[in-house]
Amino acid sequence: MSQRAIEIVKISDLKSVKQGEVFEWCIDYEEFQWRKGDSILRSRTGVDSPWEIWPLTDNTKTAVNRKVFTLIK
C-alpha cells in the first residue's frame, strides 16, 4: 500500500503494514522499515538503493510514526 505525502496532514494519517515483527510504510515510493523494539528506522528510495539509517528517540511505534512524519514533511 503506497501513500502520497501530500495526503498526509497529521501523524495519524500514516498507514503501516505489519509483516511479523516488521512494520513498513511506503510513501511516494520511499520505503520505511522498523522492527519492533529497534532504536533505528531504515529507509530507501528504491529496491536497488542502499538503506539509510535514522536513529530514534524511543523504540515505540509512536516514536517511529513521529520520525516517518518528520522525514516526509
PDB file of C-alpha atoms in Angstrom:
ATOM      1  CA  MET A   1       0.000   0.000   0.000  1.00  0.00           C
ATOM      2  CA  SER A   2       1.508   3.304  -1.073  1.00  0.00           C
ATOM      3  CA  GLN A   3       0.543   6.709   0.229  1.00  0.00           C
ATOM      4  CA  ARG A   4       1.147  10.196  -1.108  1.00  0.00           C
ATOM      5  CA  ALA A   5       2.968  12.582   1.233  1.00  0.00           C
ATOM      6  CA  ILE A   6       0.677  15.414   0.178  1.00  0.00           C
ATOM      7  CA  GLU A   7      -2.311  13.466   1.569  1.00  0.00           C
ATOM      8  CA  ILE A   8      -0.680  13.028   4.985  1.00  0.00           C
ATOM      9  CA  VAL A   9      -1.584  16.024   7.119  1.00  0.00           C
ATOM     10  CA  LYS A  10      -1.121  14.588  10.602  1.00  0.00           C
ATOM     11  CA  ILE A  11       0.741  11.656  12.124  1.00  0.00           C
ATOM     12  CA  SER A  12      -2.444   9.593  12.465  1.00  0.00           C
ATOM     13  CA  ASP A  13      -2.823   9.685   8.647  1.00  0.00           C
ATOM     14  CA  LEU A  14       0.210   7.374   8.303  1.00  0.00           C
ATOM     15  CA  LYS A  15      -0.669   3.808   7.369  1.00  0.00           C
ATOM     16  CA  SER A  16       1.727   0.948   8.014  1.00  0.00           C
ATOM     17  CA  VAL A  17       1.727  -2.717   7.074  1.00  0.00           C
ATOM     18  CA  LYS A  18       2.903  -5.241   9.644  1.00  0.00           C
ATOM     19  CA  GLN A  19       4.785  -8.329   8.475  1.00  0.00           C
ATOM     20  CA  GLY A  20       5.726 -10.367  11.533  1.00  0.00           C
ATOM     21  CA  GLU A  21       7.866  -8.092  13.728  1.00  0.00           C
ATOM     22  CA  VAL A  22       8.492  -5.574  10.912  1.00  0.00           C
ATOM     23  CA  PHE A  23       6.358  -2.508  10.198  1.00  0.00           C
ATOM     24  CA  GLU A  24       6.558  -0.933   6.724  1.00  0.00           C
ATOM     25  CA  TRP A  25       5.417   2.396   5.322  1.00  0.00           C
ATOM     26  CA  CYS A  26       5.517   3.263   1.613  1.00  0.00           C
ATOM     27  CA  ILE A  27       5.164   6.980   0.922  1.00  0.00           C
ATOM     28  CA  ASP A  28       5.761   8.453  -2.538  1.00  0.00           C
ATOM     29  CA  TYR A  29       7.664   5.255  -3.387  1.00  0.00           C
ATOM     30  CA  GLU A  30      10.055   5.683  -0.459  1.00  0.00           C
ATOM     31  CA  GLU A  31      10.085   2.641   1.791  1.00  0.00           C
ATOM     32  CA  PHE A  32      10.489   2.834   5.565  1.00  0.00           C
ATOM     33  CA  GLN A  33      11.021  -0.204   7.814  1.00  0.00           C
ATOM     34  CA  TRP A  34      11.142  -0.635  11.567  1.00  0.00           C
ATOM     35  CA  ARG A  35      11.495  -3.871  13.511  1.00  0.00           C
ATOM     36  CA  LYS A  36       9.562  -3.856  16.785  1.00  0.00           C
ATOM     37  CA  GLY A  37      11.938  -2.939  19.622  1.00  0.00           C
ATOM     38  CA  ASP A  38      14.694  -1.468  17.390  1.00  0.00           C
ATOM     39  CA  SER A  39      16.051   2.015  18.081  1.00  0.00           C
ATOM     40  CA  ILE A  40      16.582   2.750  14.363  1.00  0.00           C
ATOM     41  CA  LEU A  41      14.385   3.342  11.329  1.00  0.00           C
ATOM     42  CA  ARG A  42      15.568   2.302   7.870  1.00  0.00           C
ATOM     43  CA  SER A  43      14.549   3.980   4.611  1.00  0.00           C
ATOM     44  CA  ARG A  44      15.356   3.676   0.930  1.00  0.00           C
ATOM     45  CA  THR A  45      14.082   5.227  -2.276  1.00  0.00           C
ATOM     46  CA  GLY A  46      14.097   2.067  -4.378  1.00  0.00           C
ATOM     47  CA  VAL A  47      14.759  -1.647  -4.268  1.00  0.00           C
ATOM     48  CA  ASP A  48      18.308  -1.163  -5.565  1.00  0.00           C
ATOM     49  CA  SER A  49      19.032   1.796  -3.271  1.00  0.00           C
ATOM     50  CA  PRO A  50      21.075   1.413  -0.088  1.00  0.00           C
ATOM     51  CA  TRP A  51      19.284   1.696   3.237  1.00  0.00           C
ATOM     52  CA  GLU A  52      19.620   4.933   5.197  1.00  0.00           C
ATOM     53  CA  ILE A  53      19.626   4.590   8.981  1.00  0.00           C
ATOM     54  CA  TRP A  54      17.740   7.056  11.200  1.00  0.00           C
ATOM     55  CA  PRO A  55      18.177   6.980  14.995  1.00  0.00           C
ATOM     56  CA  LEU A  56      15.005   7.088  17.087  1.00  0.00           C
ATOM     57  CA  THR A  57      14.381   8.831  20.407  1.00  0.00           C
ATOM     58  CA  ASP A  58      12.450   5.789  21.648  1.00  0.00           C
ATOM     59  CA  ASN A  59      11.790   2.253  20.405  1.00  0.00           C
ATOM     60  CA  THR A  60       7.988   2.560  20.251  1.00  0.00           C
ATOM     61  CA  LYS A  61       5.704   2.697  17.224  1.00  0.00           C
ATOM     62  CA  THR A  62       4.619   6.196  18.289  1.00  0.00           C
ATOM     63  CA  ALA A  63       8.228   7.418  18.072  1.00  0.00           C
ATOM     64  CA  VAL A  64       8.642   5.721  14.687  1.00  0.00           C
ATOM     65  CA  ASN A  65       5.468   7.316  13.296  1.00  0.00           C
ATOM     66  CA  ARG A  66       6.729  10.703  14.506  1.00  0.00           C
ATOM     67  CA  LYS A  67      10.090  10.141  12.746  1.00  0.00           C
ATOM     68  CA  VAL A  68       8.489   8.996   9.464  1.00  0.00           C
ATOM     69  CA  PHE A  69       6.190  12.029   9.540  1.00  0.00           C
ATOM     70  CA  THR A  70       9.161  14.357  10.156  1.00  0.00           C
ATOM     71  CA  LEU A  71      11.137  12.808   7.288  1.00  0.00           C
ATOM     72  CA  ILE A  72       8.344  13.145   4.723  1.00  0.00           C
ATOM     73  CA  LYS A  73       7.371  16.682   5.674  1.00  0.00           C
TER      74      LYS A  73
END
